[in-house]
Amino acid sequence: MKKFILGFAVLSAGIMNAQTQIIAHRGYFQTQPPTTENSIKSLQNAQNLKIYGSEFDVRMTKDGVLVINHDEHHAKMEISDFNFKDLEKVKLSNGEKLPTLKDYLKQGKKDKVLKLIVEIKPAKTEAMENEIVEKTIRMIRDMKLESQSEYISFSLNICKQIKKIAPNFKVQYLNGELSPQQIKEEGLDGMDYHYSVFQKNPTWISEANNLGLITNSWTVNKIEIYDELKKQGIGFVTTNIPDQLKNK
C-alpha cells in the first residue's frame, strides 16, 4: 500500500510539473478598472494572481538609468536620447511615474514566489546592449534576486552576453528564426516565440522538450490558441489574460 501511495505521489508530481505555466505580459494590466502595462501596479496585480511569473521590458536612458518601458519612446521622447530627469516628468497613463528597474525589482522582491521575467530590449549598438546587460545583472545580484529572475530578448547578442556573464541564469530567445537545435547550439536555455512560429513549425515544441529546452509562447490571448499549445506540451505561455488562463 505504501508503495502504491508513493508511486501515485510521484505520478501526481510529474503531472503537475508538466502543466503549462502562466506569465503575465508586461504585468497584469487588463484589470477592472484597467491600469497601465509595465507599471508597478500591473506587477502588484500579477503578484496577487499567484501565477508563475510577470514579464517586463528594460531600456536605458541617455544618462545610463535603467527604466521599464516597452516602446522606444516615452511620450514623444526616445528613451536612449533623453536623461531620466526629463523622462520622469511625463507620468504613465495611470498616474504613476516612469518606473526604474530598481523600483520594479523592489516591488518584485515583496513576493518571492513570482518569477521576474526580464526582457532586455535591443539597443542601437552592441556596446550599448552589453552595458544594459551588465548593469541589469549587477542590480539583480546586488538585490539578491538571482534565483527569482529569468531573461528574454529579441537580441541574440544580449542573450549570449547574459550567458557569458552569468552562465547559470535562464535565458530564452524571442525572435523566432532559430530551431530548437540551433538554440541548443547557441548555449541558450530555451525559446520564447510568438505562437504563429509554433503553428508554422508544429514539431518545434516537442523537439525543444526532447532537448531539455524551455518552451514559451507570446502573446497568447485566445483560449483556443492556449489549448492548442498546451496539447503540444508547451511549458509556458505569456499572456494579457493571465486571470483567464491560470486555472485552465
PDB file of C-alpha atoms in Angstrom:
ATOM      1  CA  MET A   1       0.000   0.000   0.000  1.00  0.00           C
ATOM      2  CA  LYS A   2       2.840   2.379   0.900  1.00  0.00           C
ATOM      3  CA  LYS A   3       4.480   1.686  -2.479  1.00  0.00           C
ATOM      4  CA  PHE A   4       1.212   2.461  -4.246  1.00  0.00           C
ATOM      5  CA  ILE A   5       0.804   5.763  -2.374  1.00  0.00           C
ATOM      6  CA  LEU A   6       4.413   6.706  -3.104  1.00  0.00           C
ATOM      7  CA  GLY A   7       4.004   5.819  -6.762  1.00  0.00           C
ATOM      8  CA  PHE A   8       0.814   7.856  -7.016  1.00  0.00           C
ATOM      9  CA  ALA A   9       2.513  10.843  -5.387  1.00  0.00           C
ATOM     10  CA  VAL A  10       5.413  10.682  -7.838  1.00  0.00           C
ATOM     11  CA  LEU A  11       2.997  10.404 -10.770  1.00  0.00           C
ATOM     12  CA  SER A  12       0.930  13.330  -9.484  1.00  0.00           C
ATOM     13  CA  ALA A  13       4.062  15.450  -9.067  1.00  0.00           C
ATOM     14  CA  GLY A  14       5.089  14.631 -12.616  1.00  0.00           C
ATOM     15  CA  ILE A  15       1.693  15.678 -13.972  1.00  0.00           C
ATOM     16  CA  MET A  16       1.783  18.922 -12.021  1.00  0.00           C
ATOM     17  CA  ASN A  17       5.295  19.706 -13.251  1.00  0.00           C
ATOM     18  CA  ALA A  18       4.111  19.153 -16.815  1.00  0.00           C
ATOM     19  CA  GLN A  19       1.312  21.701 -16.538  1.00  0.00           C
ATOM     20  CA  THR A  20       1.630  24.797 -18.674  1.00  0.00           C
ATOM     21  CA  GLN A  21       2.621  27.763 -16.515  1.00  0.00           C
ATOM     22  CA  ILE A  22       1.267  31.306 -16.926  1.00  0.00           C
ATOM     23  CA  ILE A  23       3.306  34.501 -17.268  1.00  0.00           C
ATOM     24  CA  ALA A  24       1.655  37.928 -17.233  1.00  0.00           C
ATOM     25  CA  HIS A  25       2.697  40.008 -20.254  1.00  0.00           C
ATOM     26  CA  ARG A  26       4.005  43.391 -19.022  1.00  0.00           C
ATOM     27  CA  GLY A  27       2.274  42.655 -15.757  1.00  0.00           C
ATOM     28  CA  TYR A  28      -1.453  42.132 -15.327  1.00  0.00           C
ATOM     29  CA  PHE A  29      -2.902  45.401 -16.588  1.00  0.00           C
ATOM     30  CA  GLN A  30      -6.238  44.415 -18.170  1.00  0.00           C
ATOM     31  CA  THR A  31      -7.988  44.611 -14.836  1.00  0.00           C
ATOM     32  CA  GLN A  32     -11.241  46.293 -13.819  1.00  0.00           C
ATOM     33  CA  PRO A  33     -10.583  49.166 -13.653  1.00  0.00           C
ATOM     34  CA  PRO A  34      -7.662  48.771 -16.100  1.00  0.00           C
ATOM     35  CA  THR A  35      -4.188  50.007 -15.258  1.00  0.00           C
ATOM     36  CA  THR A  36      -1.051  50.525 -17.371  1.00  0.00           C
ATOM     37  CA  GLU A  37       1.302  47.885 -18.786  1.00  0.00           C
ATOM     38  CA  ASN A  38       4.786  47.796 -17.241  1.00  0.00           C
ATOM     39  CA  SER A  39       3.566  49.791 -14.235  1.00  0.00           C
ATOM     40  CA  ILE A  40       4.254  48.921 -10.610  1.00  0.00           C
ATOM     41  CA  LYS A  41       0.511  48.396 -10.197  1.00  0.00           C
ATOM     42  CA  SER A  42       0.464  45.836 -13.037  1.00  0.00           C
ATOM     43  CA  LEU A  43       3.227  43.928 -11.258  1.00  0.00           C
ATOM     44  CA  GLN A  44       1.270  44.022  -7.987  1.00  0.00           C
ATOM     45  CA  ASN A  45      -1.767  42.685  -9.831  1.00  0.00           C
ATOM     46  CA  ALA A  46       0.296  39.789 -11.208  1.00  0.00           C
ATOM     47  CA  GLN A  47       1.600  39.025  -7.721  1.00  0.00           C
ATOM     48  CA  ASN A  48      -1.963  38.826  -6.427  1.00  0.00           C
ATOM     49  CA  LEU A  49      -2.890  36.278  -9.140  1.00  0.00           C
ATOM     50  CA  LYS A  50      -0.437  33.667  -7.801  1.00  0.00           C
ATOM     51  CA  ILE A  51       0.861  32.697 -11.262  1.00  0.00           C
ATOM     52  CA  TYR A  52       4.360  31.646 -12.361  1.00  0.00           C
ATOM     53  CA  GLY A  53       5.771  34.995 -13.418  1.00  0.00           C
ATOM     54  CA  SER A  54       5.436  38.518 -14.751  1.00  0.00           C
ATOM     55  CA  GLU A  55       7.320  39.867 -17.774  1.00  0.00           C
ATOM     56  CA  PHE A  56       8.587  43.443 -18.144  1.00  0.00           C
ATOM     57  CA  ASP A  57      10.807  45.439 -20.523  1.00  0.00           C
ATOM     58  CA  VAL A  58      14.132  47.084 -19.686  1.00  0.00           C
ATOM     59  CA  ARG A  59      15.639  50.061 -21.534  1.00  0.00           C
ATOM     60  CA  MET A  60      18.417  52.546 -20.714  1.00  0.00           C
ATOM     61  CA  THR A  61      18.234  56.324 -20.709  1.00  0.00           C
ATOM     62  CA  LYS A  62      20.912  58.634 -22.132  1.00  0.00           C
ATOM     63  CA  ASP A  63      22.438  59.053 -18.672  1.00  0.00           C
ATOM     64  CA  GLY A  64      22.505  55.317 -18.006  1.00  0.00           C
ATOM     65  CA  VAL A  65      19.392  54.825 -15.866  1.00  0.00           C
ATOM     66  CA  LEU A  66      17.581  51.531 -16.420  1.00  0.00           C
ATOM     67  CA  VAL A  67      13.831  52.051 -16.833  1.00  0.00           C
ATOM     68  CA  ILE A  68      10.797  49.871 -17.512  1.00  0.00           C
ATOM     69  CA  ASN A  69       9.101  50.690 -20.823  1.00  0.00           C
ATOM     70  CA  HIS A  70       8.124  48.608 -23.831  1.00  0.00           C
ATOM     71  CA  ASP A  71       8.378  51.180 -26.620  1.00  0.00           C
ATOM     72  CA  GLU A  72      11.493  53.063 -27.668  1.00  0.00           C
ATOM     73  CA  HIS A  73       9.646  56.269 -26.840  1.00  0.00           C
ATOM     74  CA  HIS A  74       8.130  57.543 -23.605  1.00  0.00           C
ATOM     75  CA  ALA A  75       5.589  60.131 -24.706  1.00  0.00           C
ATOM     76  CA  LYS A  76       7.431  61.716 -27.656  1.00  0.00           C
ATOM     77  CA  MET A  77      10.897  61.242 -26.190  1.00  0.00           C
ATOM     78  CA  GLU A  78      13.185  58.473 -27.377  1.00  0.00           C
ATOM     79  CA  ILE A  79      14.399  56.935 -24.141  1.00  0.00           C
ATOM     80  CA  SER A  80      18.010  56.440 -25.220  1.00  0.00           C
ATOM     81  CA  ASP A  81      18.266  60.128 -26.239  1.00  0.00           C
ATOM     82  CA  PHE A  82      16.948  61.706 -23.027  1.00  0.00           C
ATOM     83  CA  ASN A  83      18.097  61.836 -19.421  1.00  0.00           C
ATOM     84  CA  PHE A  84      15.920  60.261 -16.772  1.00  0.00           C
ATOM     85  CA  LYS A  85      15.075  63.622 -15.134  1.00  0.00           C
ATOM     86  CA  ASP A  86      13.382  64.685 -18.380  1.00  0.00           C
ATOM     87  CA  LEU A  87      11.617  61.375 -18.955  1.00  0.00           C
ATOM     88  CA  GLU A  88      10.193  61.121 -15.434  1.00  0.00           C
ATOM     89  CA  LYS A  89       8.350  64.435 -15.864  1.00  0.00           C
ATOM     90  CA  VAL A  90       5.796  62.576 -18.011  1.00  0.00           C
ATOM     91  CA  LYS A  91       3.679  60.197 -15.940  1.00  0.00           C
ATOM     92  CA  LEU A  92       2.258  56.874 -17.107  1.00  0.00           C
ATOM     93  CA  SER A  93      -1.394  56.855 -18.152  1.00  0.00           C
ATOM     94  CA  ASN A  94      -2.418  55.552 -14.705  1.00  0.00           C
ATOM     95  CA  GLY A  95      -0.646  58.435 -12.962  1.00  0.00           C
ATOM     96  CA  GLU A  96       2.441  56.519 -11.853  1.00  0.00           C
ATOM     97  CA  LYS A  97       5.915  57.817 -12.554  1.00  0.00           C
ATOM     98  CA  LEU A  98       8.038  56.057 -15.159  1.00  0.00           C
ATOM     99  CA  PRO A  99       9.428  53.129 -13.128  1.00  0.00           C
ATOM    100  CA  THR A 100      13.120  52.459 -12.862  1.00  0.00           C
ATOM    101  CA  LEU A 101      14.383  48.898 -12.846  1.00  0.00           C
ATOM    102  CA  LYS A 102      15.348  49.365  -9.205  1.00  0.00           C
ATOM    103  CA  ASP A 103      11.792  50.415  -8.276  1.00  0.00           C
ATOM    104  CA  TYR A 104      10.360  47.473 -10.183  1.00  0.00           C
ATOM    105  CA  LEU A 105      12.692  44.980  -8.552  1.00  0.00           C
ATOM    106  CA  LYS A 106      11.892  46.354  -5.093  1.00  0.00           C
ATOM    107  CA  GLN A 107       8.240  45.546  -5.704  1.00  0.00           C
ATOM    108  CA  GLY A 108       9.150  42.183  -7.216  1.00  0.00           C
ATOM    109  CA  LYS A 109      11.116  41.248  -4.117  1.00  0.00           C
ATOM    110  CA  LYS A 110       7.987  41.588  -1.977  1.00  0.00           C
ATOM    111  CA  ASP A 111       6.673  38.327  -3.447  1.00  0.00           C
ATOM    112  CA  LYS A 112       9.462  35.755  -3.567  1.00  0.00           C
ATOM    113  CA  VAL A 113       7.288  33.214  -5.433  1.00  0.00           C
ATOM    114  CA  LEU A 114       6.508  35.204  -8.591  1.00  0.00           C
ATOM    115  CA  LYS A 115       9.306  34.935 -11.159  1.00  0.00           C
ATOM    116  CA  LEU A 116      10.553  38.170 -12.695  1.00  0.00           C
ATOM    117  CA  ILE A 117      10.839  37.685 -16.458  1.00  0.00           C
ATOM    118  CA  VAL A 118      13.320  40.354 -17.527  1.00  0.00           C
ATOM    119  CA  GLU A 119      13.138  41.322 -21.205  1.00  0.00           C
ATOM    120  CA  ILE A 120      16.167  43.401 -22.159  1.00  0.00           C
ATOM    121  CA  LYS A 121      15.298  45.389 -25.267  1.00  0.00           C
ATOM    122  CA  PRO A 122      17.742  45.604 -28.212  1.00  0.00           C
ATOM    123  CA  ALA A 123      19.770  48.823 -28.334  1.00  0.00           C
ATOM    124  CA  LYS A 124      21.360  50.823 -31.154  1.00  0.00           C
ATOM    125  CA  THR A 125      24.790  49.228 -30.750  1.00  0.00           C
ATOM    126  CA  GLU A 126      26.222  46.043 -29.259  1.00  0.00           C
ATOM    127  CA  ALA A 127      28.238  48.169 -26.842  1.00  0.00           C
ATOM    128  CA  MET A 128      25.020  49.704 -25.502  1.00  0.00           C
ATOM    129  CA  GLU A 129      23.402  46.269 -25.271  1.00  0.00           C
ATOM    130  CA  ASN A 130      26.377  44.936 -23.338  1.00  0.00           C
ATOM    131  CA  GLU A 131      26.215  47.895 -20.929  1.00  0.00           C
ATOM    132  CA  ILE A 132      22.499  47.308 -20.285  1.00  0.00           C
ATOM    133  CA  VAL A 133      23.133  43.605 -19.667  1.00  0.00           C
ATOM    134  CA  GLU A 134      25.984  44.303 -17.269  1.00  0.00           C
ATOM    135  CA  LYS A 135      24.015  46.916 -15.306  1.00  0.00           C
ATOM    136  CA  THR A 136      20.876  44.777 -15.160  1.00  0.00           C
ATOM    137  CA  ILE A 137      22.707  41.721 -13.889  1.00  0.00           C
ATOM    138  CA  ARG A 138      24.667  43.766 -11.355  1.00  0.00           C
ATOM    139  CA  MET A 139      21.476  45.273  -9.947  1.00  0.00           C
ATOM    140  CA  ILE A 140      19.724  41.912  -9.743  1.00  0.00           C
ATOM    141  CA  ARG A 141      22.728  40.420  -7.968  1.00  0.00           C
ATOM    142  CA  ASP A 142      23.002  43.388  -5.582  1.00  0.00           C
ATOM    143  CA  MET A 143      19.338  42.918  -4.678  1.00  0.00           C
ATOM    144  CA  LYS A 144      19.837  39.156  -4.307  1.00  0.00           C
ATOM    145  CA  LEU A 145      17.164  38.317  -6.876  1.00  0.00           C
ATOM    146  CA  GLU A 146      19.215  35.872  -8.962  1.00  0.00           C
ATOM    147  CA  SER A 147      17.020  32.846  -8.245  1.00  0.00           C
ATOM    148  CA  GLN A 148      13.809  34.797  -8.863  1.00  0.00           C
ATOM    149  CA  SER A 149      14.827  36.262 -12.247  1.00  0.00           C
ATOM    150  CA  GLU A 150      14.811  34.837 -15.778  1.00  0.00           C
ATOM    151  CA  TYR A 151      15.784  36.586 -19.007  1.00  0.00           C
ATOM    152  CA  ILE A 152      14.482  37.005 -22.543  1.00  0.00           C
ATOM    153  CA  SER A 153      15.469  39.157 -25.525  1.00  0.00           C
ATOM    154  CA  PHE A 154      14.983  39.637 -29.256  1.00  0.00           C
ATOM    155  CA  SER A 155      18.729  40.314 -29.488  1.00  0.00           C
ATOM    156  CA  LEU A 156      20.860  37.207 -29.807  1.00  0.00           C
ATOM    157  CA  ASN A 157      23.829  39.288 -28.674  1.00  0.00           C
ATOM    158  CA  ILE A 158      22.021  40.202 -25.441  1.00  0.00           C
ATOM    159  CA  CYS A 159      21.089  36.574 -24.807  1.00  0.00           C
ATOM    160  CA  LYS A 160      24.665  35.386 -25.323  1.00  0.00           C
ATOM    161  CA  GLN A 161      26.080  38.244 -23.269  1.00  0.00           C
ATOM    162  CA  ILE A 162      23.880  37.276 -20.311  1.00  0.00           C
ATOM    163  CA  LYS A 163      25.105  33.676 -20.526  1.00  0.00           C
ATOM    164  CA  LYS A 164      28.697  34.919 -20.773  1.00  0.00           C
ATOM    165  CA  ILE A 165      28.424  36.960 -17.575  1.00  0.00           C
ATOM    166  CA  ALA A 166      26.074  34.613 -15.705  1.00  0.00           C
ATOM    167  CA  PRO A 167      26.139  31.092 -17.190  1.00  0.00           C
ATOM    168  CA  ASN A 168      23.624  29.759 -14.659  1.00  0.00           C
ATOM    169  CA  PHE A 169      20.929  32.320 -15.487  1.00  0.00           C
ATOM    170  CA  LYS A 170      17.985  31.085 -17.559  1.00  0.00           C
ATOM    171  CA  VAL A 171      17.920  32.832 -20.956  1.00  0.00           C
ATOM    172  CA  GLN A 172      15.383  32.434 -23.761  1.00  0.00           C
ATOM    173  CA  TYR A 173      15.467  33.877 -27.272  1.00  0.00           C
ATOM    174  CA  LEU A 174      12.416  35.699 -28.653  1.00  0.00           C
ATOM    175  CA  ASN A 175      12.961  36.389 -32.337  1.00  0.00           C
ATOM    176  CA  GLY A 176      11.679  33.102 -33.736  1.00  0.00           C
ATOM    177  CA  GLU A 177      14.048  32.170 -36.554  1.00  0.00           C
ATOM    178  CA  LEU A 178      16.234  29.652 -34.710  1.00  0.00           C
ATOM    179  CA  SER A 179      15.259  25.983 -34.499  1.00  0.00           C
ATOM    180  CA  PRO A 180      15.439  24.120 -31.184  1.00  0.00           C
ATOM    181  CA  GLN A 181      18.747  22.543 -32.243  1.00  0.00           C
ATOM    182  CA  GLN A 182      20.187  25.970 -33.077  1.00  0.00           C
ATOM    183  CA  ILE A 183      19.031  27.339 -29.706  1.00  0.00           C
ATOM    184  CA  LYS A 184      20.846  24.458 -28.037  1.00  0.00           C
ATOM    185  CA  GLU A 185      23.989  25.079 -30.087  1.00  0.00           C
ATOM    186  CA  GLU A 186      23.959  28.771 -29.117  1.00  0.00           C
ATOM    187  CA  GLY A 187      24.103  27.717 -25.473  1.00  0.00           C
ATOM    188  CA  LEU A 188      20.737  29.215 -24.554  1.00  0.00           C
ATOM    189  CA  ASP A 189      18.139  27.688 -22.258  1.00  0.00           C
ATOM    190  CA  GLY A 190      15.029  27.970 -24.372  1.00  0.00           C
ATOM    191  CA  MET A 191      12.819  29.540 -26.982  1.00  0.00           C
ATOM    192  CA  ASP A 192      10.086  32.070 -26.284  1.00  0.00           C
ATOM    193  CA  TYR A 193       8.394  32.570 -29.655  1.00  0.00           C
ATOM    194  CA  HIS A 194       5.203  34.112 -30.960  1.00  0.00           C
ATOM    195  CA  TYR A 195       2.575  31.397 -31.216  1.00  0.00           C
ATOM    196  CA  SER A 196       2.464  31.758 -35.023  1.00  0.00           C
ATOM    197  CA  VAL A 197       6.049  30.443 -35.168  1.00  0.00           C
ATOM    198  CA  PHE A 198       4.980  27.233 -33.436  1.00  0.00           C
ATOM    199  CA  GLN A 199       1.962  26.972 -35.729  1.00  0.00           C
ATOM    200  CA  LYS A 200       4.292  27.108 -38.746  1.00  0.00           C
ATOM    201  CA  ASN A 201       6.722  24.660 -37.118  1.00  0.00           C
ATOM    202  CA  PRO A 202       4.460  22.153 -35.342  1.00  0.00           C
ATOM    203  CA  THR A 203       7.317  19.843 -34.281  1.00  0.00           C
ATOM    204  CA  TRP A 204       9.420  22.504 -32.562  1.00  0.00           C
ATOM    205  CA  ILE A 205       7.804  22.265 -29.122  1.00  0.00           C
ATOM    206  CA  SER A 206       8.332  18.508 -28.886  1.00  0.00           C
ATOM    207  CA  GLU A 207      11.852  18.831 -30.343  1.00  0.00           C
ATOM    208  CA  ALA A 208      12.703  21.522 -27.798  1.00  0.00           C
ATOM    209  CA  ASN A 209      11.266  19.467 -24.938  1.00  0.00           C
ATOM    210  CA  ASN A 210      13.351  16.477 -26.041  1.00  0.00           C
ATOM    211  CA  LEU A 211      16.457  18.680 -25.995  1.00  0.00           C
ATOM    212  CA  GLY A 212      15.673  19.833 -22.466  1.00  0.00           C
ATOM    213  CA  LEU A 213      14.905  23.401 -23.560  1.00  0.00           C
ATOM    214  CA  ILE A 214      12.367  25.772 -22.026  1.00  0.00           C
ATOM    215  CA  THR A 215       9.373  26.393 -24.304  1.00  0.00           C
ATOM    216  CA  ASN A 216       7.324  29.570 -24.044  1.00  0.00           C
ATOM    217  CA  SER A 217       4.986  31.470 -26.370  1.00  0.00           C
ATOM    218  CA  TRP A 218       3.781  35.058 -26.616  1.00  0.00           C
ATOM    219  CA  THR A 219       1.300  36.747 -26.659  1.00  0.00           C
ATOM    220  CA  VAL A 220      -1.377  34.110 -26.156  1.00  0.00           C
ATOM    221  CA  ASN A 221      -4.653  35.984 -25.677  1.00  0.00           C
ATOM    222  CA  LYS A 222      -7.095  33.424 -27.071  1.00  0.00           C
ATOM    223  CA  ILE A 223      -8.140  30.350 -25.119  1.00  0.00           C
ATOM    224  CA  GLU A 224      -8.225  28.152 -28.234  1.00  0.00           C
ATOM    225  CA  ILE A 225      -4.592  29.010 -29.025  1.00  0.00           C
ATOM    226  CA  TYR A 226      -3.631  28.293 -25.424  1.00  0.00           C
ATOM    227  CA  ASP A 227      -5.354  24.899 -25.631  1.00  0.00           C
ATOM    228  CA  GLU A 228      -3.564  24.135 -28.898  1.00  0.00           C
ATOM    229  CA  LEU A 229      -0.124  24.946 -27.437  1.00  0.00           C
ATOM    230  CA  LYS A 230      -0.889  23.106 -24.210  1.00  0.00           C
ATOM    231  CA  LYS A 231      -1.740  19.929 -26.141  1.00  0.00           C
ATOM    232  CA  GLN A 232       1.663  20.178 -27.827  1.00  0.00           C
ATOM    233  CA  GLY A 233       3.328  20.226 -24.408  1.00  0.00           C
ATOM    234  CA  ILE A 234       4.455  23.847 -24.157  1.00  0.00           C
ATOM    235  CA  GLY A 235       5.930  24.749 -20.791  1.00  0.00           C
ATOM    236  CA  PHE A 236       4.833  28.371 -20.516  1.00  0.00           C
ATOM    237  CA  VAL A 237       2.648  30.970 -22.171  1.00  0.00           C
ATOM    238  CA  THR A 238       2.909  34.738 -21.825  1.00  0.00           C
ATOM    239  CA  THR A 239      -0.470  36.452 -21.938  1.00  0.00           C
ATOM    240  CA  ASN A 240      -2.500  39.613 -21.386  1.00  0.00           C
ATOM    241  CA  ILE A 241      -5.279  37.469 -19.859  1.00  0.00           C
ATOM    242  CA  PRO A 242      -3.452  35.574 -17.079  1.00  0.00           C
ATOM    243  CA  ASP A 243      -6.593  35.611 -14.926  1.00  0.00           C
ATOM    244  CA  GLN A 244      -8.488  33.624 -17.571  1.00  0.00           C
ATOM    245  CA  LEU A 245      -5.755  31.086 -18.336  1.00  0.00           C
ATOM    246  CA  LYS A 246      -4.364  30.335 -14.880  1.00  0.00           C
ATOM    247  CA  ASN A 247      -6.945  27.705 -13.963  1.00  0.00           C
ATOM    248  CA  LYS A 248      -7.401  26.082 -17.378  1.00  0.00           C
TER     249      LYS A 248
END
